[in-house]
Amino acid sequence: MDKQKKTPVNMPSIVMLSAGFWFMKDTPQPHKNGVERFSSSLSSLLNTLTTTSPPDTPIIIRPVNPLVPSLLSPDRQKVMTNSRVLAYNRHLRQTTPSNVRLPEYIYRVNEAGALNGRTEDGFHYDEKVVGSEVEMLLNDLCNERMFGGPLSMSKTTCCVKDGAPGWKQVFVLGLGWVFGCLVWAWRALKMGGGKGEGSMFIPSEQTALQIAKLTLTLTYLFITDRTLIFDRVQKAYTTSHFIILSLLFIIIPGIATLRSSPSQTFLNRHQTDEWKGWMQLVILVYHYTGASKVTVIYNAVRCLVASYLFMTGYGHFTFFYSKGDFGVGRVVKVLVRLLLLGIGMAEVMGRDGLFYYFGPLVGWWFLIVYFTVWLGSGKNGDWRWIVGKWTGVGGVCWWVIRGEEKVGEKGLDVLAKVVGTEWDVREAMFRIGLDQWIVTAGMVVAWVVIKVNSGDWKILSVHGADPRVWMRAKGTGVLTAAIWLAGFAWFESSFTDKFAYNLWHPYVSVPAVVAFVVLRNATPALRQTTSRYWCWVGTFSLETFLLQYHMWLGVDTRGILKVLGGGGEGWWWANLAICSVVFFGLSELMADVTGRLVESVVGKEKGREGWRVLGWCIVLIALNWL
């Protein structure tokens, strides 16, 4: 403030210097003293600016533009040459103070403009080049302030220094290297007692080997998506890319590997693995091409996620209802299998556990299925009791998700404070609410199938009903399913706003998924025919969903990982090929690793699995609170 006039003094936010050509033009002997005059004037001006400008004011020297000699006027051609431009810029690099910016990318932008004919007089460039220059300059000046921090690369892909890893990330990776790589090497060389059985604190050779594989994979994730060793580029959706990738990754190899499986049971294991496989491939192509911008594709993918949760309800209800095994051992094994890789990624990549939402989402609904079947399990033979439990659990879930008191949000918020981490509670409730009825639908279908197969409902059994009545009923069911599925396809494609579709999704997805299941099992030939390729991907679908964040894609799925240099369409396909080989190979490996580590985390001592996992949870909570 000016003390006498009491009026604000306007101070510059940015100071930019741009000079060079006039020194070439107005110097009598530019080849001898043009650079000297340029240097003297620049030094004098910089001394004035650095002493009078506020300390946080960016001072920028703009490099001298490249020239297009053929477009220069004759008098300019005599004194303005690219060799002198290079000499001026070389002098700038050598003499510019450390507190003054010299953005050389400006020269590169104008160089590209020169090659593409974006200048009429040979040294002034059009608005498109100037606009690109300004955009990059603003990124350089603003992104660090707006997005800087340990997760900077998840928010922007340029002009931000790579966030240094926190101590916890280093500590977790260090533990993995010590108890994985070093312990495995120590035991493999038969030092300190040989292979050994291992304990909770010193793993066996096999367990150490699995920890080493997991640690190496997490280290690779950190290098690819938390450092600047590899580039990340923005997604650019094109219909051609989406169609070609769908053909190459999904349709052609899937159809080429069709086979007849030995199982003819309704929704058998081969069929569910296949279902998970092709759905996950669709989701991968959807993410890689940035197809979420297309509402009809987004709506279809939402239905695929619902299908996976339908299988969660179907499969786990079938197990618990048929086996009657409600021991804590199976519960903790399923939960550890779902959460282990995601927790490791969250700790190493500096994310909260719910960021990799799919494991916790499936785990939540697994627990809902478990408690639904376990509650009063002695009366499960009474259909009224089963239907009553479904109604009650559905009502509680609806109240938790959409109740006026926002019980679900408050509950997750309290749990987040207990475990010492920050969770995006609203995102979690959104994910749960999107598919709040599909898991119950899976349980209902499983219960009907069990009753039919057991002969309890002879009217629906092919052996207990008049064949003609059965065939008519079957034909009616298949026709109804086909009509409904076609109607659903028309309905979801009619939306132009995906947020509007989200309001309908919890309800319309249920009959659509059930209709697909009916059509998929309409005949013995359809039930038996599966694709080996889709089944293969289905065996590690969870791992592909998690690892895609940082290994196949980049910046937490917001961009595409780029391991090759260069540009143009060619690099996109070559980069896709290389990343895909690594991605699918490590995804299959991690499925095997996490499956083996479940036994090590849970332990083999029956009846003590829960206490062992509780101990690991306490260690993890303590780590988060430190």
XYZ file of C-alpha atoms in Angstrom:
626
model
C 0.000 0.000 0.000
C 1.182 3.510 -0.775
C 1.295 5.218 2.687
C 0.469 8.679 1.346
C -2.358 7.906 -1.104
C -3.594 4.759 0.696
C -4.299 3.063 -2.625
C -3.242 -0.437 -3.644
C -0.067 -0.726 -5.664
C -0.468 -3.099 -8.606
C 2.344 -5.633 -8.525
C 2.999 -8.005 -11.421
C 2.050 -11.659 -11.043
C 4.403 -12.770 -13.821
C 7.293 -11.003 -15.529
C 8.211 -12.250 -19.005
C 11.079 -11.027 -21.185
C 11.178 -11.659 -24.897
C 14.000 -10.250 -27.023
C 16.667 -11.109 -29.566
C 15.622 -10.287 -33.109
C 15.914 -6.517 -32.687
C 19.476 -6.885 -31.500
C 20.224 -8.815 -34.661
C 18.474 -6.285 -36.893
C 19.647 -2.983 -35.390
C 23.263 -3.913 -34.682
C 25.609 -2.602 -37.400
C 27.771 -5.682 -37.136
C 25.423 -8.341 -35.666
C 27.873 -11.193 -36.163
C 30.405 -9.428 -33.916
C 28.606 -7.582 -31.139
C 24.911 -8.531 -31.340
C 25.168 -11.145 -28.574
C 27.278 -8.797 -26.445
C 24.676 -6.011 -26.621
C 21.909 -8.539 -25.980
C 23.786 -9.920 -22.957
C 24.526 -6.462 -21.525
C 20.939 -5.261 -21.834
C 19.538 -8.497 -20.420
C 21.874 -8.490 -17.399
C 20.975 -4.896 -16.556
C 17.270 -5.592 -16.801
C 17.471 -8.793 -14.749
C 19.406 -7.021 -11.974
C 16.639 -4.437 -11.758
C 13.838 -6.996 -11.789
C 15.341 -9.401 -9.247
C 15.916 -6.588 -6.752
C 12.558 -4.811 -7.136
C 10.108 -7.657 -7.765
C 8.566 -9.596 -4.860
C 10.478 -12.800 -4.138
C 7.635 -15.100 -5.277
C 7.102 -13.345 -8.633
C 8.063 -15.689 -11.495
C 10.530 -14.083 -13.903
C 10.611 -15.765 -17.279
C 12.980 -15.296 -20.206
C 11.439 -16.455 -23.414
C 13.826 -18.236 -25.813
C 14.331 -16.709 -29.240
C 11.979 -18.186 -31.846
C 13.295 -20.435 -34.607
C 13.148 -18.908 -38.088
C 11.774 -19.972 -41.435
C 14.389 -18.240 -43.676
C 12.423 -18.655 -46.916
C 9.579 -16.507 -45.522
C 11.771 -13.647 -44.258
C 11.953 -10.384 -46.148
C 15.267 -9.751 -47.982
C 16.561 -7.212 -45.429
C 15.816 -9.602 -42.556
C 17.467 -12.531 -44.301
C 20.753 -10.581 -44.174
C 20.885 -10.343 -40.379
C 18.389 -12.892 -38.955
C 19.611 -16.509 -39.208
C 18.961 -19.693 -37.263
C 22.648 -19.978 -36.410
C 22.398 -16.636 -34.566
C 19.143 -17.791 -32.923
C 20.984 -20.835 -31.599
C 23.851 -18.649 -30.401
C 21.464 -16.328 -28.512
C 19.666 -19.268 -26.884
C 22.960 -20.968 -25.997
C 24.019 -17.741 -24.289
C 20.729 -17.673 -22.390
C 21.273 -21.202 -21.095
C 24.745 -20.317 -19.880
C 23.960 -17.021 -18.167
C 20.359 -17.170 -16.919
C 20.332 -17.081 -13.072
C 18.896 -20.038 -11.192
C 15.962 -17.969 -9.876
C 14.855 -17.063 -13.423
C 12.943 -19.523 -15.606
C 14.055 -20.361 -19.123
C 11.260 -22.558 -20.551
C 12.944 -24.196 -23.519
C 9.748 -26.031 -24.408
C 8.596 -22.700 -25.875
C 11.291 -23.051 -28.518
C 10.093 -26.589 -29.253
C 6.485 -25.435 -29.644
C 7.536 -22.765 -32.136
C 9.842 -25.215 -33.871
C 6.843 -27.482 -34.458
C 4.943 -24.446 -35.716
C 7.726 -23.694 -38.197
C 7.575 -27.240 -39.562
C 3.780 -27.053 -39.953
C 3.632 -23.674 -41.682
C 2.139 -21.725 -38.766
C 3.956 -18.479 -39.645
C 3.519 -15.986 -42.486
C 6.596 -13.799 -42.023
C 9.083 -16.441 -40.841
C 9.391 -15.515 -37.165
C 5.926 -14.507 -35.829
C 3.596 -17.467 -35.271
C -0.190 -17.743 -35.434
C -2.698 -17.968 -32.592
C -2.658 -21.757 -32.458
C 1.070 -21.851 -31.678
C 0.824 -18.943 -29.252
C -2.144 -20.607 -27.533
C -0.192 -23.845 -27.075
C 2.722 -21.853 -25.716
C 0.512 -20.046 -23.201
C -1.164 -23.295 -22.116
C 2.180 -24.982 -21.436
C 3.465 -21.916 -19.644
C 0.413 -21.823 -17.363
C 0.816 -25.539 -16.663
C 4.434 -24.893 -15.737
C 3.521 -22.035 -13.400
C 0.280 -23.337 -11.873
C 0.265 -27.137 -11.741
C 2.868 -27.372 -9.007
C 0.870 -25.075 -6.742
C -2.488 -26.649 -7.547
C -1.579 -30.325 -7.724
C 1.782 -30.707 -6.023
C 2.154 -33.351 -3.340
C 2.751 -37.072 -2.925
C -0.111 -37.938 -5.294
C 0.625 -35.261 -7.882
C 0.837 -37.698 -10.766
C -2.709 -38.906 -10.119
C -4.041 -35.414 -10.844
C -1.985 -34.135 -13.735
C 0.535 -35.528 -16.183
C 2.911 -32.647 -16.781
C 4.783 -29.770 -15.155
C 4.696 -31.240 -11.648
C 7.660 -32.609 -9.797
C 7.315 -36.247 -8.898
C 6.065 -36.521 -5.335
C 8.658 -38.084 -3.061
C 7.478 -41.349 -1.440
C 6.385 -41.120 2.149
C 8.171 -42.996 4.881
C 5.326 -45.506 5.135
C 5.620 -46.417 1.465
C 9.359 -46.933 1.824
C 8.835 -48.881 5.056
C 6.256 -51.252 3.550
C 8.384 -51.937 0.483
C 11.400 -52.373 2.726
C 9.568 -54.976 4.818
C 8.647 -56.803 1.629
C 12.236 -56.850 0.414
C 13.536 -58.038 3.795
C 10.925 -60.724 4.548
C 10.558 -61.662 0.906
C 13.717 -61.422 -1.147
C 16.313 -61.608 1.656
C 14.592 -64.326 3.691
C 13.984 -66.387 0.552
C 17.652 -66.084 -0.451
C 18.720 -66.923 3.103
C 16.546 -70.034 3.283
C 17.224 -71.095 -0.305
C 20.962 -71.121 0.414
C 20.197 -73.239 3.507
C 21.655 -70.700 5.868
C 20.338 -70.367 9.379
C 18.479 -73.653 9.532
C 17.611 -74.421 5.932
C 14.137 -74.170 4.477
C 12.193 -74.516 7.700
C 8.467 -74.374 8.249
C 8.473 -70.702 9.083
C 6.562 -68.763 11.728
C 4.446 -65.647 11.937
C 7.591 -63.509 11.937
C 10.090 -65.518 9.873
C 8.363 -66.971 6.817
C 9.203 -70.284 5.219
C 11.073 -70.423 1.933
C 7.878 -70.817 -0.113
C 6.088 -68.017 1.736
C 9.121 -65.744 1.399
C 9.176 -66.480 -2.327
C 5.536 -65.389 -2.666
C 6.224 -62.230 -0.627
C 9.193 -61.505 -2.895
C 7.020 -61.829 -6.013
C 4.398 -59.554 -4.489
C 7.027 -57.002 -3.449
C 8.665 -56.960 -6.882
C 5.264 -56.400 -8.503
C 4.407 -53.564 -6.091
C 7.828 -52.035 -6.747
C 7.138 -52.182 -10.472
C 3.777 -50.456 -9.916
C 5.491 -47.728 -7.929
C 8.115 -47.181 -10.627
C 5.590 -47.022 -13.459
C 3.029 -44.754 -11.816
C 4.709 -42.901 -8.959
C 7.918 -41.845 -10.675
C 8.745 -40.023 -13.886
C 10.710 -42.888 -15.426
C 7.831 -43.663 -17.787
C 5.485 -41.202 -19.461
C 1.732 -41.142 -19.146
C -0.487 -39.765 -21.894
C -4.111 -38.716 -21.975
C -6.845 -41.004 -23.243
C -8.514 -40.017 -26.475
C -11.637 -42.049 -27.214
C -12.243 -43.130 -30.787
C -14.898 -45.582 -31.906
C -12.396 -47.350 -34.171
C -10.030 -48.059 -31.281
C -12.863 -49.410 -29.160
C -14.122 -51.717 -31.921
C -10.654 -52.971 -32.936
C -9.610 -53.675 -29.333
C -12.903 -55.444 -28.675
C -12.231 -57.690 -31.663
C -8.577 -58.334 -30.812
C -8.873 -58.712 -27.041
C -12.345 -60.197 -26.623
C -14.312 -61.525 -29.567
C -11.792 -63.222 -31.886
C -9.727 -65.115 -29.269
C -12.879 -65.934 -27.290
C -14.694 -67.517 -30.227
C -11.521 -69.230 -31.465
C -11.151 -71.093 -28.152
C -14.720 -72.366 -27.704
C -14.906 -75.873 -26.268
C -17.357 -78.298 -24.719
C -16.932 -78.542 -20.941
C -17.883 -81.705 -19.031
C -20.260 -79.929 -16.640
C -23.930 -79.548 -17.550
C -25.089 -78.003 -14.287
C -26.861 -74.669 -14.230
C -24.370 -71.773 -14.048
C -21.415 -74.157 -13.541
C -17.880 -73.126 -12.589
C -16.620 -73.077 -16.195
C -19.492 -70.784 -17.090
C -18.916 -68.355 -14.230
C -15.174 -68.176 -14.923
C -15.980 -67.467 -18.571
C -18.513 -64.814 -17.572
C -15.988 -63.072 -15.315
C -13.383 -63.288 -18.044
C -15.172 -61.646 -20.945
C -16.763 -59.057 -18.672
C -13.372 -58.080 -17.300
C -11.963 -57.821 -20.806
C -14.793 -55.469 -21.768
C -14.063 -53.341 -18.689
C -10.353 -53.218 -19.567
C -11.031 -52.074 -23.133
C -13.574 -49.599 -21.761
C -10.954 -48.077 -19.440
C -8.074 -48.129 -21.926
C -9.998 -46.318 -24.643
C -11.706 -43.840 -22.315
C -15.143 -45.082 -23.367
C -16.768 -43.842 -20.159
C -17.562 -40.692 -22.128
C -20.042 -42.714 -24.203
C -23.216 -43.108 -22.157
C -24.461 -46.316 -23.790
C -21.110 -48.051 -23.134
C -20.998 -46.742 -19.566
C -24.497 -48.084 -18.876
C -23.590 -51.515 -20.273
C -20.430 -51.681 -18.165
C -22.440 -50.820 -15.069
C -24.525 -53.912 -15.812
C -21.342 -56.014 -16.074
C -20.286 -54.986 -12.566
C -23.783 -55.922 -11.381
C -23.327 -59.332 -13.047
C -20.161 -59.975 -11.040
C -22.017 -59.154 -7.816
C -24.866 -61.424 -8.916
C -22.339 -64.262 -9.052
C -21.134 -63.280 -5.580
C -24.639 -63.748 -4.203
C -25.242 -66.919 -6.228
C -21.972 -68.686 -5.464
C -21.621 -67.931 -1.767
C -25.291 -68.562 -1.013
C -25.010 -71.963 -2.718
C -21.974 -72.854 -0.599
C -23.293 -71.739 2.778
C -26.833 -73.055 2.224
C -25.673 -76.449 0.909
C -22.629 -77.018 3.137
C -23.838 -75.353 6.332
C -20.201 -74.388 7.042
C -20.323 -71.090 8.910
C -16.870 -71.374 10.469
C -14.709 -68.269 10.678
C -11.972 -69.974 8.652
C -13.744 -69.707 5.308
C -14.898 -66.155 6.002
C -11.412 -64.824 6.735
C -9.893 -66.726 3.810
C -12.358 -65.213 1.351
C -11.875 -61.713 2.770
C -8.076 -61.961 2.788
C -8.134 -63.261 -0.781
C -10.273 -60.284 -1.841
C -8.382 -57.588 0.072
C -4.736 -58.646 0.298
C -3.474 -57.260 -3.019
C -5.571 -54.093 -2.736
C -4.231 -53.345 0.762
C -0.657 -53.853 -0.426
C -1.247 -51.516 -3.374
C -2.903 -48.902 -1.168
C 0.045 -48.840 1.250
C 2.702 -48.685 -1.468
C 0.903 -46.312 -3.837
C -0.210 -43.925 -1.095
C -3.936 -44.486 -1.568
C -6.758 -45.289 0.846
C -7.998 -48.866 0.887
C -11.343 -47.985 -0.679
C -9.700 -46.411 -3.727
C -9.360 -49.947 -5.131
C -13.021 -50.361 -4.462
C -13.821 -53.664 -6.143
C -12.301 -55.944 -3.484
C -13.985 -54.141 -0.553
C -17.252 -53.970 -2.536
C -17.323 -57.729 -3.130
C -16.186 -58.310 0.453
C -19.078 -56.220 1.794
C -21.649 -58.198 -0.170
C -19.959 -61.486 0.758
C -20.499 -60.627 4.420
C -24.133 -59.719 3.683
C -24.637 -63.159 2.087
C -22.865 -64.897 4.982
C -24.956 -63.249 7.698
C -28.169 -63.728 5.703
C -27.676 -67.514 5.459
C -26.129 -67.877 8.935
C -28.881 -66.010 10.808
C -31.282 -68.643 12.074
C -29.727 -71.216 9.709
C -31.646 -74.015 11.429
C -34.875 -72.735 9.856
C -33.485 -72.237 6.341
C -35.728 -75.022 5.056
C -38.774 -72.820 5.624
C -39.295 -70.622 2.557
C -41.067 -68.000 4.622
C -38.019 -67.632 6.855
C -35.676 -67.292 3.865
C -37.892 -64.711 2.148
C -38.266 -62.868 5.446
C -34.484 -62.698 5.854
C -34.038 -61.396 2.322
C -36.664 -58.742 2.941
C -35.157 -57.737 6.270
C -31.572 -57.599 5.020
C -32.656 -55.689 1.926
C -34.500 -53.167 4.067
C -31.525 -52.688 6.379
C -29.186 -52.197 3.415
C -31.579 -49.683 1.875
C -31.786 -47.815 5.187
C -27.994 -47.811 5.586
C -27.422 -46.569 2.035
C -30.288 -44.129 1.604
C -31.612 -43.540 5.095
C -32.251 -39.978 6.158
C -29.605 -40.172 8.864
C -26.964 -41.333 6.363
C -26.084 -44.195 8.674
C -23.798 -45.802 6.113
C -21.730 -42.683 5.642
C -21.423 -42.110 9.367
C -20.531 -45.749 10.007
C -17.787 -45.794 7.371
C -16.522 -42.442 8.602
C -16.178 -43.802 12.151
C -14.459 -46.945 10.837
C -12.058 -44.796 8.820
C -11.086 -42.901 11.971
C -10.557 -46.183 13.841
C -8.214 -47.643 11.217
C -6.376 -44.335 10.870
C -6.890 -43.592 7.190
C -8.973 -41.289 5.031
C -11.732 -42.879 2.980
C -13.899 -41.391 0.291
C -17.080 -42.320 2.138
C -19.505 -40.865 -0.398
C -17.844 -42.780 -3.213
C -18.112 -45.990 -1.179
C -21.824 -45.498 -0.525
C -22.374 -44.664 -4.195
C -20.742 -47.952 -5.244
C -22.780 -49.979 -2.750
C -26.018 -48.222 -3.629
C -25.639 -48.800 -7.380
C -26.068 -52.564 -6.949
C -28.050 -52.860 -3.731
C -30.534 -55.470 -5.066
C -28.502 -57.605 -7.462
C -26.806 -59.689 -4.750
C -30.190 -60.616 -3.294
C -31.269 -61.613 -6.815
C -28.251 -63.931 -6.964
C -29.278 -65.543 -3.677
C -32.846 -66.001 -4.879
C -31.735 -67.687 -8.111
C -29.326 -69.924 -6.184
C -32.095 -70.974 -3.803
C -34.461 -71.794 -6.692
C -31.755 -73.864 -8.439
C -31.020 -75.766 -5.214
C -34.692 -76.531 -4.696
C -35.156 -77.705 -8.285
C -32.031 -79.882 -8.282
C -32.951 -81.445 -4.949
C -36.409 -82.417 -6.237
C -38.213 -80.353 -3.589
C -40.080 -78.466 -6.291
C -41.105 -81.234 -8.631
C -43.315 -78.946 -10.660
C -40.147 -77.195 -11.865
C -38.132 -80.377 -12.265
C -37.736 -81.867 -15.707
C -38.143 -85.334 -14.140
C -41.225 -84.501 -12.121
C -43.400 -82.695 -14.628
C -45.180 -83.527 -17.850
C -42.503 -83.078 -20.567
C -44.894 -81.095 -22.741
C -45.711 -78.740 -19.878
C -42.017 -78.439 -19.079
C -41.076 -77.620 -22.657
C -43.822 -75.018 -22.952
C -42.776 -73.415 -19.673
C -39.150 -73.474 -20.735
C -39.964 -71.917 -24.112
C -42.017 -69.208 -22.464
C -39.186 -68.448 -20.045
C -36.583 -68.214 -22.801
C -38.818 -65.986 -24.945
C -39.575 -63.719 -21.996
C -35.859 -63.450 -21.157
C -34.970 -62.597 -24.765
C -37.661 -59.911 -24.969
C -36.633 -58.411 -21.651
C -32.925 -58.353 -22.580
C -33.715 -56.655 -25.887
C -35.929 -54.160 -24.064
C -33.200 -53.445 -21.553
C -30.690 -52.826 -24.360
C -33.096 -50.319 -25.910
C -33.835 -48.712 -22.534
C -30.239 -48.181 -21.456
C -29.209 -46.911 -24.887
C -31.970 -44.284 -24.771
C -30.173 -42.334 -22.029
C -27.923 -39.437 -22.983
C -26.944 -38.722 -19.377
C -25.245 -41.531 -17.461
C -26.091 -39.924 -14.139
C -29.767 -40.183 -15.008
C -29.292 -43.869 -15.814
C -27.627 -44.449 -12.409
C -30.972 -43.744 -10.727
C -32.590 -46.608 -12.660
C -29.680 -49.029 -12.600
C -30.279 -50.747 -9.209
C -33.710 -51.835 -10.446
C -33.439 -52.495 -14.190
C -30.131 -54.376 -13.919
C -31.684 -57.191 -11.847
C -34.086 -58.608 -14.473
C -31.505 -57.965 -17.215
C -28.869 -60.112 -15.491
C -31.381 -62.847 -14.642
C -32.570 -62.831 -18.264
C -28.995 -63.317 -19.462
C -28.540 -66.253 -17.064
C -31.714 -67.884 -18.384
C -30.621 -67.507 -22.012
C -27.078 -68.692 -21.247
C -28.458 -71.917 -19.761
C -31.405 -72.407 -22.114
C -30.071 -75.629 -23.679
C -27.502 -78.304 -22.689
C -25.297 -77.197 -25.601
C -25.229 -73.608 -24.356
C -24.539 -74.716 -20.779
C -21.620 -76.891 -21.855
C -19.969 -74.598 -24.392
C -17.387 -72.240 -22.920
C -14.333 -70.350 -24.124
C -10.930 -71.404 -22.783
C -9.570 -67.885 -23.298
C -12.401 -66.191 -21.395
C -12.184 -68.827 -18.641
C -8.439 -68.205 -18.342
C -8.900 -64.461 -17.840
C -11.756 -65.156 -15.429
C -9.424 -67.002 -13.050
C -7.529 -63.764 -12.343
C -10.180 -61.136 -13.107
C -9.808 -59.499 -9.682
C -6.075 -59.009 -10.219
C -6.560 -57.455 -13.650
C -9.116 -55.047 -12.194
C -6.611 -53.907 -9.551
C -3.345 -53.908 -11.475
C -4.797 -51.985 -14.423
C -4.721 -48.810 -12.297
C -0.953 -48.429 -12.547
C 0.415 -51.064 -14.922
C -1.744 -51.111 -18.036
C -3.110 -47.620 -17.532
C -1.464 -44.726 -15.703
C -2.106 -41.922 -13.213
C -4.632 -44.095 -11.361
C -6.474 -45.043 -14.617
C -6.800 -41.409 -15.732
C -4.169 -41.837 -18.447
C -2.294 -44.501 -20.394
C 1.118 -45.807 -19.400
C 3.698 -45.110 -22.105
C 6.834 -47.267 -22.015
C 7.951 -46.386 -25.559
C 9.130 -43.047 -26.894
C 7.995 -41.417 -30.055
C 4.573 -40.363 -31.207
C 1.958 -41.031 -33.803
C -0.465 -43.908 -34.172
C 2.294 -46.513 -34.381
C 3.588 -46.041 -30.847
C 0.029 -46.435 -29.453
C -0.289 -49.977 -30.805
C 3.291 -50.990 -29.984
C 2.942 -49.605 -26.471
C -0.360 -51.459 -26.029
C 1.240 -54.749 -27.097
C 4.196 -54.471 -24.701
C 2.138 -53.297 -21.724
C -0.480 -56.006 -22.320
C 2.043 -58.840 -22.195
C 3.462 -57.579 -18.890
C 0.028 -56.770 -17.496
C -1.659 -60.118 -18.160
C 1.440 -62.069 -17.129
C 1.739 -60.305 -13.771
C -2.024 -60.452 -13.194
C -1.999 -64.245 -13.537
C 1.083 -64.413 -11.306
C -0.531 -62.252 -8.610
C -3.637 -64.455 -8.576
C -1.414 -67.441 -7.773
C 0.666 -65.463 -5.244
C -2.281 -64.072 -3.287
C -3.954 -67.474 -3.279
C -0.835 -69.001 -1.711
C -0.324 -66.133 0.734
C -3.847 -66.524 2.096
C -2.766 -69.718 3.848
C 0.274 -67.965 5.308
C -1.695 -64.958 6.563
C -4.599 -66.975 7.948
C -2.536 -69.919 9.207
C -3.257 -73.642 9.197
C -4.333 -74.019 12.818
C -8.087 -74.584 12.681
C -10.139 -72.401 14.959
C -7.468 -69.719 15.319
C -7.737 -68.139 11.877
C -9.773 -65.208 13.133
C -7.332 -64.366 15.922
C -4.402 -64.532 13.549
C -6.038 -62.175 11.048
C -7.085 -59.879 13.908
C -3.431 -59.651 14.871
C -2.480 -58.632 11.335
C -5.277 -56.047 11.336
C -3.947 -54.504 14.552
C -0.477 -54.267 12.996
C -1.954 -52.608 9.891
C -3.995 -50.136 11.965
C -0.925 -49.262 14.031
C 1.019 -48.661 10.819
C -1.686 -46.307 9.545
C -1.725 -44.346 12.781
C 2.051 -43.802 12.823
